[in-house]
Structure formats: structure tokens, C-alpha cells
Tab-separated table of C-alpha atoms in Angstrom:
chain	number	residue	atom	x	y	z
A	235	UNK	CA	-23.056	8.168	-65.181
A	236	UNK	CA	-20.251	5.950	-66.362
A	237	UNK	CA	-20.767	4.158	-69.675
A	238	UNK	CA	-20.258	0.422	-69.826
A	239	UNK	CA	-17.312	-0.561	-71.988
A	240	UNK	CA	-15.954	-3.906	-73.037
A	241	UNK	CA	-12.697	-4.184	-74.949
A	242	UNK	CA	-11.967	-6.446	-77.865
A	243	UNK	CA	-15.253	-8.400	-77.925
A	244	UNK	CA	-14.615	-9.436	-81.540
A	245	UNK	CA	-11.561	-11.643	-81.893
A	246	UNK	CA	-11.249	-11.562	-85.653
A	247	UNK	CA	-11.250	-7.773	-86.061
A	248	UNK	CA	-8.059	-5.764	-85.564
A	249	UNK	CA	-9.781	-3.662	-82.964
A	250	UNK	CA	-13.230	-3.687	-81.428
A	251	UNK	CA	-15.148	-2.292	-78.485
A	252	UNK	CA	-18.664	-2.260	-77.203
A	253	UNK	CA	-20.009	0.857	-75.581
A	254	UNK	CA	-23.264	1.219	-73.675
A	255	UNK	CA	-24.682	4.522	-72.432
A	256	UNK	CA	-28.161	5.625	-71.329
A	257	UNK	CA	-29.513	5.458	-74.849
A	258	UNK	CA	-27.673	2.993	-77.034
A	259	UNK	CA	-25.493	-0.069	-77.043
A	260	UNK	CA	-22.945	0.172	-79.814
A	261	UNK	CA	-20.552	-2.440	-81.102
A	262	UNK	CA	-17.651	-1.006	-83.083
A	263	UNK	CA	-14.982	-2.830	-85.009
A	264	UNK	CA	-11.954	-1.437	-86.799
A	265	UNK	CA	-9.674	-2.943	-89.412
A	266	UNK	CA	-6.586	-1.118	-90.451
A	267	UNK	CA	-4.344	0.004	-91.858
A	268	UNK	CA	-5.523	-1.701	-95.072
A	269	UNK	CA	-5.006	-1.097	-98.727
A	270	UNK	CA	-7.529	1.325	-100.178
A	271	UNK	CA	-9.523	0.447	-103.277
A	272	UNK	CA	-7.925	1.926	-106.361
A	273	UNK	CA	-10.929	4.127	-107.194
A	274	UNK	CA	-10.964	5.656	-103.687
A	275	UNK	CA	-7.254	6.328	-103.625
A	276	UNK	CA	-6.009	9.859	-102.985
A	277	UNK	CA	-2.235	9.951	-102.857
A	278	UNK	CA	-1.969	12.554	-100.120
A	279	UNK	CA	-4.897	11.634	-97.949
A	280	UNK	CA	-5.946	8.784	-95.717
A	281	UNK	CA	-9.166	7.047	-96.645
A	282	UNK	CA	-11.574	5.874	-93.992
A	283	UNK	CA	-14.596	3.751	-94.815
A	284	UNK	CA	-17.350	3.845	-92.217
A	285	UNK	CA	-20.215	1.388	-92.094
A	286	UNK	CA	-23.189	1.788	-89.802
A	287	UNK	CA	-25.474	-1.134	-89.292
A	288	UNK	CA	-28.595	-1.033	-87.106
A	289	UNK	CA	-29.208	-4.005	-84.831
A	290	UNK	CA	-32.595	-4.476	-86.492
A	291	UNK	CA	-34.089	-3.329	-89.754
A	292	UNK	CA	-33.018	-3.199	-93.347
A	293	UNK	CA	-29.544	-2.080	-94.331
A	294	UNK	CA	-29.277	0.963	-96.536
A	295	UNK	CA	-26.344	2.103	-98.615
A	296	UNK	CA	-23.525	3.487	-96.458
A	297	UNK	CA	-24.077	7.063	-97.635
A	298	UNK	CA	-27.771	7.043	-96.773
A	299	UNK	CA	-27.113	5.533	-93.382
A	300	UNK	CA	-24.495	8.145	-92.563
A	301	UNK	CA	-26.938	10.891	-93.404
A	302	UNK	CA	-29.496	9.331	-91.108
A	303	UNK	CA	-27.044	9.055	-88.237
A	304	UNK	CA	-25.854	12.624	-88.554
A	305	UNK	CA	-29.469	13.779	-88.474
A	306	UNK	CA	-30.076	11.744	-85.327
A	307	UNK	CA	-27.910	13.815	-83.020
A	308	UNK	CA	-28.654	11.561	-80.054
A	309	UNK	CA	-26.660	8.618	-81.357
A	310	UNK	CA	-23.552	10.550	-82.408
A	311	UNK	CA	-21.622	10.742	-79.110
A	312	UNK	CA	-21.997	7.020	-78.562
A	313	UNK	CA	-20.752	6.313	-82.066
A	314	UNK	CA	-17.734	8.569	-81.609
A	315	UNK	CA	-16.810	7.055	-78.247
A	316	UNK	CA	-17.261	3.488	-79.469
A	317	UNK	CA	-15.200	4.199	-82.576
A	318	UNK	CA	-12.414	5.788	-80.544
A	319	UNK	CA	-12.236	2.826	-78.164
A	320	UNK	CA	-12.119	0.428	-81.112
A	321	UNK	CA	-9.374	2.475	-82.775
A	322	UNK	CA	-7.291	2.369	-79.612
A	323	UNK	CA	-7.907	-1.368	-79.290
A	324	UNK	CA	-6.767	-1.831	-82.880
A	325	UNK	CA	-3.549	0.025	-82.118
A	326	UNK	CA	-4.033	2.447	-84.983
A	327	UNK	CA	-1.916	5.553	-84.898
A	328	UNK	CA	-3.931	8.436	-83.474
A	329	UNK	CA	-3.108	12.095	-83.151
A	330	UNK	CA	-5.280	12.774	-80.132
A	331	UNK	CA	-7.711	11.311	-77.643
A	332	UNK	CA	-11.352	12.241	-78.064
A	333	UNK	CA	-14.478	12.062	-75.942
A	334	UNK	CA	-17.971	12.941	-77.122
A	335	UNK	CA	-20.943	13.823	-74.960
A	336	UNK	CA	-24.627	14.581	-75.362
A	337	UNK	CA	-26.522	17.459	-73.750
A	338	UNK	CA	-30.180	18.371	-73.859
A	339	UNK	CA	-31.832	21.628	-72.816
A	340	UNK	CA	-35.403	21.598	-71.510
A	341	UNK	CA	-38.103	24.233	-72.052
A	342	UNK	CA	-37.252	25.782	-68.711
A	343	UNK	CA	-33.586	26.068	-69.698
A	344	UNK	CA	-32.213	23.199	-67.607
A	345	UNK	CA	-29.089	21.511	-69.008
A	346	UNK	CA	-29.074	17.728	-68.853
A	347	UNK	CA	-25.931	15.712	-69.403
A	348	UNK	CA	-26.137	12.237	-70.981
A	349	UNK	CA	-29.958	12.265	-71.037
A	350	UNK	CA	-32.077	9.129	-70.995
A	351	UNK	CA	-34.769	8.404	-73.529
A	352	UNK	CA	-37.507	10.318	-71.696
A	353	UNK	CA	-35.382	13.419	-71.335
A	354	UNK	CA	-34.412	13.232	-74.977
A	355	UNK	CA	-38.037	13.129	-76.123
A	356	UNK	CA	-39.126	15.965	-73.836
A	357	UNK	CA	-36.300	18.386	-74.502
A	358	UNK	CA	-36.229	21.598	-76.517
A	359	UNK	CA	-32.822	21.173	-78.087
A	360	UNK	CA	-30.149	18.477	-78.209
A	361	UNK	CA	-26.413	18.930	-78.728
A	362	UNK	CA	-23.686	16.410	-79.519
A	363	UNK	CA	-20.141	17.602	-78.931
A	364	UNK	CA	-16.714	16.033	-78.924
A	365	UNK	CA	-13.479	17.480	-77.612
A	366	UNK	CA	-9.909	16.319	-78.007
A	367	UNK	CA	-7.594	16.111	-75.020
A	368	UNK	CA	-6.075	19.397	-76.192
A	369	UNK	CA	-9.484	21.075	-75.900
A	370	UNK	CA	-10.244	21.292	-79.622
A	371	UNK	CA	-13.916	21.052	-80.575
A	372	UNK	CA	-14.106	18.132	-83.002
A	373	UNK	CA	-17.843	17.522	-83.299
A	374	UNK	CA	-20.666	20.006	-83.054
A	375	UNK	CA	-24.138	18.898	-84.078
A	376	UNK	CA	-27.287	20.408	-82.637
A	377	UNK	CA	-30.986	19.962	-83.263
A	378	UNK	CA	-34.057	21.847	-82.061
A	379	UNK	CA	-34.561	25.547	-81.290
A	380	UNK	CA	-32.045	27.330	-79.114
A	381	UNK	CA	-30.484	30.787	-78.762
A	382	UNK	CA	-26.745	31.371	-79.051
A	383	UNK	CA	-26.363	31.777	-75.303
A	384	UNK	CA	-27.757	28.318	-74.733
A	385	UNK	CA	-25.297	26.778	-77.188
A	386	UNK	CA	-22.483	28.530	-75.384
A	387	UNK	CA	-23.729	27.126	-72.091
A	388	UNK	CA	-23.739	23.643	-73.542
A	389	UNK	CA	-20.298	24.020	-75.092
A	390	UNK	CA	-18.822	25.106	-71.781
A	391	UNK	CA	-20.364	22.182	-69.894
A	392	UNK	CA	-19.519	19.693	-72.628
A	393	UNK	CA	-15.876	20.713	-72.591
A	394	UNK	CA	-15.709	20.124	-68.851
A	395	UNK	CA	-17.419	16.737	-69.175
A	396	UNK	CA	-15.069	15.610	-71.915
A	397	UNK	CA	-12.032	16.803	-70.014
A	398	UNK	CA	-13.195	15.053	-66.872
A	399	UNK	CA	-13.438	11.754	-68.757
A	400	UNK	CA	-9.749	11.959	-69.714
A	401	UNK	CA	-8.435	13.822	-66.668
A	402	UNK	CA	-5.200	12.455	-65.297
A	403	UNK	CA	-4.490	12.199	-61.612
A	404	UNK	CA	-2.114	15.139	-61.810
A	405	UNK	CA	-4.651	17.323	-63.576
A	406	UNK	CA	-7.175	17.013	-60.768
A	407	UNK	CA	-6.186	20.215	-59.018
A	408	UNK	CA	-6.978	22.251	-62.087
A	409	UNK	CA	-10.267	20.467	-62.562
A	410	UNK	CA	-11.384	20.895	-58.971
A	411	UNK	CA	-12.066	24.614	-59.353
A	412	UNK	CA	-15.756	24.494	-58.428
A	413	UNK	CA	-16.521	21.670	-60.852
A	414	UNK	CA	-18.328	18.603	-59.629
A	415	UNK	CA	-15.783	15.803	-59.592
A	416	UNK	CA	-16.620	13.325	-62.373
A	417	UNK	CA	-14.899	10.024	-62.821
A	418	UNK	CA	-12.314	9.941	-65.612
A	419	UNK	CA	-13.952	6.853	-67.079
A	420	UNK	CA	-12.059	6.863	-70.352
A	421	UNK	CA	-8.667	7.092	-68.685
A	422	UNK	CA	-9.635	4.382	-66.228
A	423	UNK	CA	-10.758	2.062	-69.018
A	424	UNK	CA	-7.619	2.530	-71.089
A	425	UNK	CA	-5.176	2.537	-68.180
A	426	UNK	CA	-6.634	-0.676	-66.865
A	427	UNK	CA	-6.040	-2.336	-70.196
A	428	UNK	CA	-2.526	-1.019	-70.486
A	429	UNK	CA	-1.757	-2.340	-66.993
A	430	UNK	CA	-3.047	-5.805	-67.843
A	431	UNK	CA	-0.810	-5.831	-70.908
A	432	UNK	CA	2.341	-5.396	-68.810
A	433	UNK	CA	1.238	-7.414	-65.796
A	434	UNK	CA	3.621	-10.226	-66.790
A	435	UNK	CA	6.577	-7.851	-66.411
A	436	UNK	CA	5.983	-7.535	-62.697
A	437	UNK	CA	5.806	-11.266	-62.095
A	438	UNK	CA	9.082	-12.011	-63.855
B	205	UNK	CA	12.758	-0.747	-65.587
B	206	UNK	CA	11.238	2.450	-64.287
B	207	UNK	CA	7.671	2.517	-63.018
B	208	UNK	CA	5.479	2.464	-66.090
B	209	UNK	CA	3.271	5.447	-66.746
B	210	UNK	CA	0.262	5.025	-68.950
B	211	UNK	CA	-0.256	7.424	-71.838
B	212	UNK	CA	-3.379	8.077	-73.889
B	213	UNK	CA	-3.209	8.768	-77.638
B	214	UNK	CA	-1.790	12.202	-78.365
B	215	UNK	CA	-0.390	12.799	-74.902
B	216	UNK	CA	3.115	14.157	-74.659
B	217	UNK	CA	5.849	12.085	-73.030
B	218	UNK	CA	7.176	14.101	-70.103
B	219	UNK	CA	10.795	15.204	-70.484
B	220	UNK	CA	11.634	13.568	-67.169
B	221	UNK	CA	10.590	10.138	-68.456
B	222	UNK	CA	13.122	10.140	-71.300
B	223	UNK	CA	16.152	7.926	-70.685
B	224	UNK	CA	19.463	9.737	-70.441
B	225	UNK	CA	22.398	8.167	-72.260
B	226	UNK	CA	26.034	9.134	-72.480
B	227	UNK	CA	25.811	9.665	-76.210
B	228	UNK	CA	22.694	11.757	-75.856
B	229	UNK	CA	20.822	9.781	-78.491
B	230	UNK	CA	17.306	8.487	-78.114
B	231	UNK	CA	15.701	5.530	-79.873
B	232	UNK	CA	11.946	5.645	-80.301
B	233	UNK	CA	10.051	2.379	-80.362
B	234	UNK	CA	6.474	1.495	-81.274
B	235	UNK	CA	3.629	3.733	-80.185
B	236	UNK	CA	5.636	6.943	-80.105
B	237	UNK	CA	5.856	9.809	-82.552
B	238	UNK	CA	8.390	12.601	-82.755
B	239	UNK	CA	7.122	16.103	-83.482
B	240	UNK	CA	10.066	18.399	-84.216
B	241	UNK	CA	11.779	20.032	-82.492
B	242	UNK	CA	11.546	18.140	-79.216
B	243	UNK	CA	8.059	16.829	-78.555
B	244	UNK	CA	7.422	13.101	-78.300
B	245	UNK	CA	3.801	12.075	-78.180
B	246	UNK	CA	1.990	8.766	-77.913
B	247	UNK	CA	0.022	7.431	-80.868
B	248	UNK	CA	-1.886	4.812	-78.914
B	249	UNK	CA	-2.552	3.723	-75.351
B	250	UNK	CA	0.165	1.845	-73.593
B	251	UNK	CA	2.523	1.931	-70.695
B	252	UNK	CA	5.803	3.671	-71.151
B	253	UNK	CA	8.886	1.465	-70.962
B	254	UNK	CA	12.451	2.658	-71.060
B	255	UNK	CA	15.814	1.013	-71.428
B	256	UNK	CA	18.470	3.312	-70.042
B	257	UNK	CA	21.361	1.281	-71.401
B	258	UNK	CA	20.213	1.539	-74.994
B	259	UNK	CA	18.562	4.929	-74.651
B	260	UNK	CA	15.356	3.383	-75.921
B	261	UNK	CA	11.799	4.310	-75.081
B	262	UNK	CA	8.619	2.648	-76.279
B	263	UNK	CA	4.986	2.037	-75.463
B	264	UNK	CA	4.048	-1.484	-74.531
B	265	UNK	CA	0.593	-2.449	-75.737
B	266	UNK	CA	-1.381	-5.650	-75.847
B	267	UNK	CA	-3.476	-4.775	-78.827
B	268	UNK	CA	-3.175	-4.038	-82.489
B	269	UNK	CA	-2.198	-5.848	-85.619
B	270	UNK	CA	1.327	-7.007	-86.311
B	271	UNK	CA	3.444	-4.444	-88.159
B	272	UNK	CA	6.349	-6.090	-89.996
B	273	UNK	CA	9.848	-5.023	-88.967
B	274	UNK	CA	13.125	-6.085	-90.590
B	275	UNK	CA	14.583	-9.160	-88.879
B	276	UNK	CA	11.315	-10.478	-87.412
B	277	UNK	CA	10.613	-14.169	-87.754
B	278	UNK	CA	7.107	-14.781	-89.054
B	279	UNK	CA	4.886	-17.661	-90.102
B	280	UNK	CA	3.504	-16.928	-93.552
B	281	UNK	CA	0.895	-18.760	-95.564
B	282	UNK	CA	1.324	-19.098	-99.314
B	283	UNK	CA	-1.580	-17.472	-101.121
B	284	UNK	CA	-0.502	-18.003	-104.710
B	285	UNK	CA	2.597	-18.634	-106.722
B	286	UNK	CA	3.987	-16.751	-109.706
B	287	UNK	CA	7.065	-17.362	-111.857
B	288	UNK	CA	9.430	-15.259	-109.746
B	289	UNK	CA	7.915	-15.385	-106.283
B	290	UNK	CA	5.249	-16.570	-103.887
B	291	UNK	CA	2.634	-14.164	-102.518
B	292	UNK	CA	2.170	-14.850	-98.820
B	293	UNK	CA	-0.279	-13.797	-96.146
B	294	UNK	CA	1.187	-12.438	-92.905
B	295	UNK	CA	-1.933	-10.787	-91.492
B	296	UNK	CA	-5.472	-10.700	-92.901
B	297	UNK	CA	-6.562	-7.923	-95.251
B	298	UNK	CA	-3.065	-6.610	-95.814
B	299	UNK	CA	-1.048	-6.643	-99.037
B	300	UNK	CA	0.743	-9.914	-99.724
B	301	UNK	CA	4.297	-10.389	-98.561
B	302	UNK	CA	6.624	-11.399	-101.395
B	303	UNK	CA	8.754	-14.521	-100.947
B	304	UNK	CA	11.213	-15.186	-103.745
B	305	UNK	CA	11.021	-18.654	-105.332
B	306	UNK	CA	14.764	-19.002	-104.724
B	307	UNK	CA	14.847	-17.485	-101.231
B	308	UNK	CA	15.464	-20.874	-99.615
B	309	UNK	CA	18.628	-22.567	-98.426
B	310	UNK	CA	20.487	-24.086	-101.338
B	311	UNK	CA	17.677	-23.380	-103.780
B	312	UNK	CA	18.296	-23.054	-107.474
B	313	UNK	CA	15.976	-23.325	-110.445
B	314	UNK	CA	15.956	-27.120	-110.299
B	315	UNK	CA	15.917	-27.739	-106.554
B	316	UNK	CA	13.571	-24.998	-105.341
B	317	UNK	CA	10.738	-26.185	-103.078
B	318	UNK	CA	7.354	-26.594	-104.744
B	319	UNK	CA	4.827	-24.899	-102.494
B	320	UNK	CA	1.090	-24.926	-103.048
B	321	UNK	CA	-1.398	-22.322	-101.909
B	322	UNK	CA	-2.172	-22.843	-98.232
B	323	UNK	CA	1.297	-24.137	-97.350
B	324	UNK	CA	3.143	-22.548	-94.455
B	325	UNK	CA	6.686	-21.223	-94.290
B	326	UNK	CA	8.776	-19.966	-91.411
B	327	UNK	CA	10.487	-16.869	-92.752
B	328	UNK	CA	12.345	-13.727	-91.836
B	329	UNK	CA	11.339	-10.190	-92.796
B	330	UNK	CA	13.988	-8.472	-94.906
B	331	UNK	CA	13.796	-4.944	-96.260
B	332	UNK	CA	11.064	-5.376	-98.862
B	333	UNK	CA	10.389	-9.107	-98.904
B	334	UNK	CA	10.433	-12.137	-96.692
B	335	UNK	CA	13.037	-14.891	-97.048
B	336	UNK	CA	13.560	-18.416	-95.777
B	337	UNK	CA	17.342	-18.212	-95.428
B	338	UNK	CA	19.884	-15.773	-94.111
B	339	UNK	CA	20.974	-13.950	-97.254
B	340	UNK	CA	24.338	-13.137	-95.677
B	341	UNK	CA	25.324	-16.743	-94.931
B	342	UNK	CA	22.984	-18.701	-97.217
B	343	UNK	CA	21.994	-20.932	-94.295
B	344	UNK	CA	18.392	-21.718	-93.429
B	345	UNK	CA	18.850	-21.144	-89.652
B	346	UNK	CA	15.689	-23.102	-88.929
B	347	UNK	CA	13.601	-21.345	-91.517
B	348	UNK	CA	11.831	-22.994	-94.432
B	349	UNK	CA	8.575	-24.766	-95.254
B	350	UNK	CA	6.541	-26.042	-92.288
B	351	UNK	CA	5.147	-29.462	-93.041
B	352	UNK	CA	2.235	-31.117	-91.189
B	353	UNK	CA	1.374	-29.702	-87.770
B	354	UNK	CA	-1.112	-26.950	-87.010
B	355	UNK	CA	-1.058	-23.197	-86.433
B	356	UNK	CA	-2.707	-21.365	-83.593
B	357	UNK	CA	-3.429	-17.643	-83.398
B	358	UNK	CA	-2.253	-15.623	-80.431
B	359	UNK	CA	-1.849	-11.881	-79.921
B	360	UNK	CA	1.351	-10.359	-81.362
B	361	UNK	CA	2.421	-9.289	-77.875
B	362	UNK	CA	2.126	-12.864	-76.610
B	363	UNK	CA	4.153	-14.095	-79.572
B	364	UNK	CA	6.814	-11.559	-78.651
B	365	UNK	CA	6.905	-12.856	-75.078
B	366	UNK	CA	7.229	-16.425	-76.355
B	367	UNK	CA	10.296	-15.413	-78.353
B	368	UNK	CA	12.081	-13.574	-75.557
B	369	UNK	CA	13.901	-16.731	-74.511
B	370	UNK	CA	15.366	-17.381	-71.108
B	371	UNK	CA	17.778	-15.373	-69.022
B	372	UNK	CA	21.050	-16.766	-67.655
B	373	UNK	CA	19.426	-18.201	-64.534
B	374	UNK	CA	16.938	-20.178	-66.617
B	375	UNK	CA	13.976	-17.877	-66.066
B	376	UNK	CA	11.641	-17.225	-68.979
B	377	UNK	CA	12.067	-13.521	-69.737
B	378	UNK	CA	8.620	-13.201	-71.237
B	379	UNK	CA	6.897	-14.972	-68.370
B	380	UNK	CA	5.612	-17.843	-70.525
B	381	UNK	CA	6.565	-21.347	-69.435
B	382	UNK	CA	3.836	-23.357	-71.180
B	383	UNK	CA	6.157	-24.743	-73.852
B	384	UNK	CA	8.961	-25.601	-71.414
B	385	UNK	CA	6.559	-27.298	-69.029
B	386	UNK	CA	4.759	-29.210	-71.761
B	387	UNK	CA	8.107	-30.218	-73.261
B	388	UNK	CA	8.896	-32.284	-70.181
B	389	UNK	CA	5.864	-34.465	-70.797
B	390	UNK	CA	5.465	-34.715	-74.575
B	391	UNK	CA	7.689	-34.341	-77.619
B	392	UNK	CA	6.753	-31.662	-80.086
B	393	UNK	CA	8.179	-29.183	-82.552
B	394	UNK	CA	7.280	-25.532	-82.385
B	395	UNK	CA	7.767	-22.338	-84.430
B	396	UNK	CA	6.662	-18.924	-83.215
B	397	UNK	CA	5.937	-16.109	-85.683
B	398	UNK	CA	5.914	-12.495	-84.563
B	399	UNK	CA	2.733	-12.033	-86.597
B	400	UNK	CA	0.840	-13.851	-83.856
B	401	UNK	CA	1.037	-17.400	-85.185
B	402	UNK	CA	2.352	-20.461	-83.388
B	403	UNK	CA	2.974	-23.652	-85.351
B	404	UNK	CA	3.072	-26.904	-83.439
B	405	UNK	CA	3.708	-30.437	-84.632
B	406	UNK	CA	3.826	-33.590	-82.553
B	407	UNK	CA	3.295	-37.310	-83.020
B	408	UNK	CA	-0.486	-37.132	-82.576
B	409	UNK	CA	-3.069	-34.512	-83.490
B	410	UNK	CA	-4.453	-34.739	-79.969
B	411	UNK	CA	-1.208	-33.604	-78.352
B	412	UNK	CA	-0.806	-30.820	-80.886
B	413	UNK	CA	-4.269	-29.447	-80.166
B	414	UNK	CA	-3.838	-29.716	-76.406
B	415	UNK	CA	-0.568	-27.754	-76.422
B	416	UNK	CA	-1.935	-25.148	-78.843
B	417	UNK	CA	-5.063	-24.784	-76.769
B	418	UNK	CA	-2.980	-24.203	-73.631
B	419	UNK	CA	-1.032	-21.435	-75.346
B	420	UNK	CA	-4.165	-19.719	-76.653
B	421	UNK	CA	-5.798	-19.877	-73.231
B	422	UNK	CA	-2.682	-18.617	-71.470
B	423	UNK	CA	-2.782	-15.637	-73.820
B	424	UNK	CA	-6.487	-14.874	-73.638
B	425	UNK	CA	-6.897	-15.428	-69.918
B	426	UNK	CA	-3.573	-13.844	-68.988
B	427	UNK	CA	-2.221	-16.729	-66.912
B	428	UNK	CA	0.695	-16.044	-64.617
B	429	UNK	CA	3.668	-18.411	-64.448
B	430	UNK	CA	2.226	-20.452	-61.575
B	431	UNK	CA	-1.156	-20.771	-63.265
B	432	UNK	CA	0.559	-21.921	-66.472
B	433	UNK	CA	2.461	-24.657	-64.602
B	434	UNK	CA	-0.715	-25.804	-62.891
B	435	UNK	CA	-2.791	-25.925	-66.060
B	436	UNK	CA	-0.120	-27.684	-68.097
B	437	UNK	CA	0.143	-30.404	-65.442
B	438	UNK	CA	-3.617	-30.729	-65.173
B	439	UNK	CA	-4.296	-30.913	-68.896
B	440	UNK	CA	-1.366	-33.154	-69.840
B	441	UNK	CA	-2.222	-35.710	-67.164
B	442	UNK	CA	-5.069	-36.929	-69.371
B	443	UNK	CA	-3.071	-37.100	-72.598
């Protein structure tokens, strides 16, 4: 399953992306770097303000909405991926690339990657995980009942999924060790855009 | 130019891609970050470009907001005026750029230009401020207030291509020929700011809008040189 991505749908934002997976369609926009409000200023730290707005329904205060989103594990990977794509589009300085993925485990212990709505409702536990391109675990939120061994199983699969999304052509040999070949969708998306940006060089 | 490789944020630039110079120095451009002792990693997505003569390496990207660099020519809008200086907008939501009241050619307390909020100036980025004259020579070198005309927004990378000029054999280095082609049909004045603004003034508003619209479309739709020629001819036939 390859998510649908469109780059820079919002012209007035510094960076924006829309991201559509089995469950959600998310529109992310990024503005930065900007001056932080005096009361939020910490001299040695970067400040990031995050706003989540549902497509329908009343808007809550940002803090309440964040709490709601973190509780709803299912939406997290989409939010992370959309935010990352928007950050790249905005050209903000990033330390690493990140991909998030969602896994569910059924009663019978079957692991499902990127579940659809039905699978999400019928599952026993749900796990949102994000890995950087260096293999660091950056997001780990789970809900439901599950033993430790199951979490480990998910973590192992999630790491492979995330790596596959960013895998470079040269890294394929390492990835091929018994793993089902998945398309490096994130690399494709970003490379395509980078190519378009320098297309004029070839014609001149 | 070597074949461009595309890097994702955080990925390390392979040692083999670094340009070798006689002096052994390396100049890092936008999109790259040096982690001592000898790691160079990308901070955004872009294709790696190198210049072996200058020992320079940078990431070429299409996206992102303009980041001011000393020496860049920009189009700034006056936001408000104070006794010593004007506060100007280069890009939205960023701190104001400071333009001294006397940073114009031949300006003194009595002859300085009176600018209102909303007025445009063509200026150069100096170390901490922007200025409308070359502080070394005192000459305006084409900079100063922009009167009448209109501005159009393009991406910073397109603005950069517009400013690349032409090579010795008359080819546009940046691959943009819209202005040259349009210039054969209509008379207009133009100023390009690295912050992604193009100011155009001509005898009629209609011509100004048509030329600006061509530039914006060439940017957004990524027209090649041939396509640009074709569209300019097609659109200007009706003007």
C-alpha cells in the first residue's frame, strides 16, 4: 500500500503536503523559521507550535486537541508522515528523515500493516511507531491489550516497513534478506520533486 | 556538473561526491551541514551539485522560504517608518528588515526619500540591514524606491534562475527566456528580488499583468525554454 501524497498544495504556506492513507486524509502546513512569542521563548531551545484541526466539528484548544490525537493511536502515523513531508517542502533544516507506520494485532495474533477501518475496529491492539533513517525509534504509542512479545514483533516489522519506505537503490541488497520487497515510497516522492527542481539544468 | 544524486534529510554526503580542489578547501552551500570532524550531512531534500573549480558543494532545492544572504538583491516592502530607519518586509511572518533612512544614493537629512507604508524598494542585503546604495561607492547601482508597477510572487529558486544572466554565447544560464522574449514585443521595466518577488512596470497595466502572469505560470508549471517561447508568442499576440 502506497500512500497518496501531493506536495505544496497550499501556496501561501512555507511548506505544505497532503497525505492520504487507508484511514485518513491529512493536510499539513508548516511556517518557519519564525520568531517565537516572548512568553514561549527559551533561549537554548527551539519552540514548535502544533495545531490540529479536524475537517469537521468544533475546534478545541490546542492542548486538548493534542491529548485527543495522542490517545487516538490510529491517526498518529499519518500525522507524522504528513508533517515530515510538509517540513521537507518548507525547506526547514532537519536532522533526520522519519517514517511512521501503523500496525494492528488481531485476536489470533496476526500482524496487519497499515490497517483499514474494519481491521482497526476488530483488532486487539494497535501500535503507532516511527523510525528515523538511522534506525532510531522516535514514536512509540500503543493501545489495547498485548504481551511484550507481541510488541517486539510489531517493533521488528515496523522498523522494516519504515526502512523500506526510505530505502535507497544501493541499500536494496541488504533489505532483500528474506523481506518482502516494499516500494520506497518516501524516497520516490522526494526524489521526484528534487529532480523536477533541477530539470532546467539539463535543458540548458 | 557531475550527475546529481538526491539526498534525504540527515543522509551523509558520500566522500566520493566531494569536489577535490588544489587548495584542499571545501565550501558548503545551502542544505548541507558539517558535523565535526569530517561528516557532511543534508538538512533537506535536494540534488547534490558540485563546482570543482570553486570547491563548492550544495543542495539544489525548489522549495523553502528565502533566507537572506549578504549581497542578495531583494524587493522589500515598507511596513512602517521610524526616525532612524524603515522596517521592511522581505518574507511573511519574519522579523522586519531594517533599512536606514539615509541608506539611499545621495541621501542626507534634507533630501532623503519619503516612503510610506506599502511602498516598495529594490535593495541589497548587507551584514545586518538592507541598503539601497552600495556603501563602498555611494552609488545606487539600480537600487532605490520602485514607483508604480506591480509585484508578482515566484519561488525563490525561480528568482535565482532569473538573475543568473546570460552566458557568453547569449544563452540564458537559468533557462528562463520569458523576459527576453517578451522584451522584443513590448517595453517594460523589471526588477527581480531573490526573496521571490518580481516587479514589473510598463506603459499599460494590461501588459504588466500579462508579463507577470507568464512568469508566474512558467514557474508553477515548470515550462522549458521552448514552451516559454511558444507561450510568450501566443499570449503577446493578443496584447
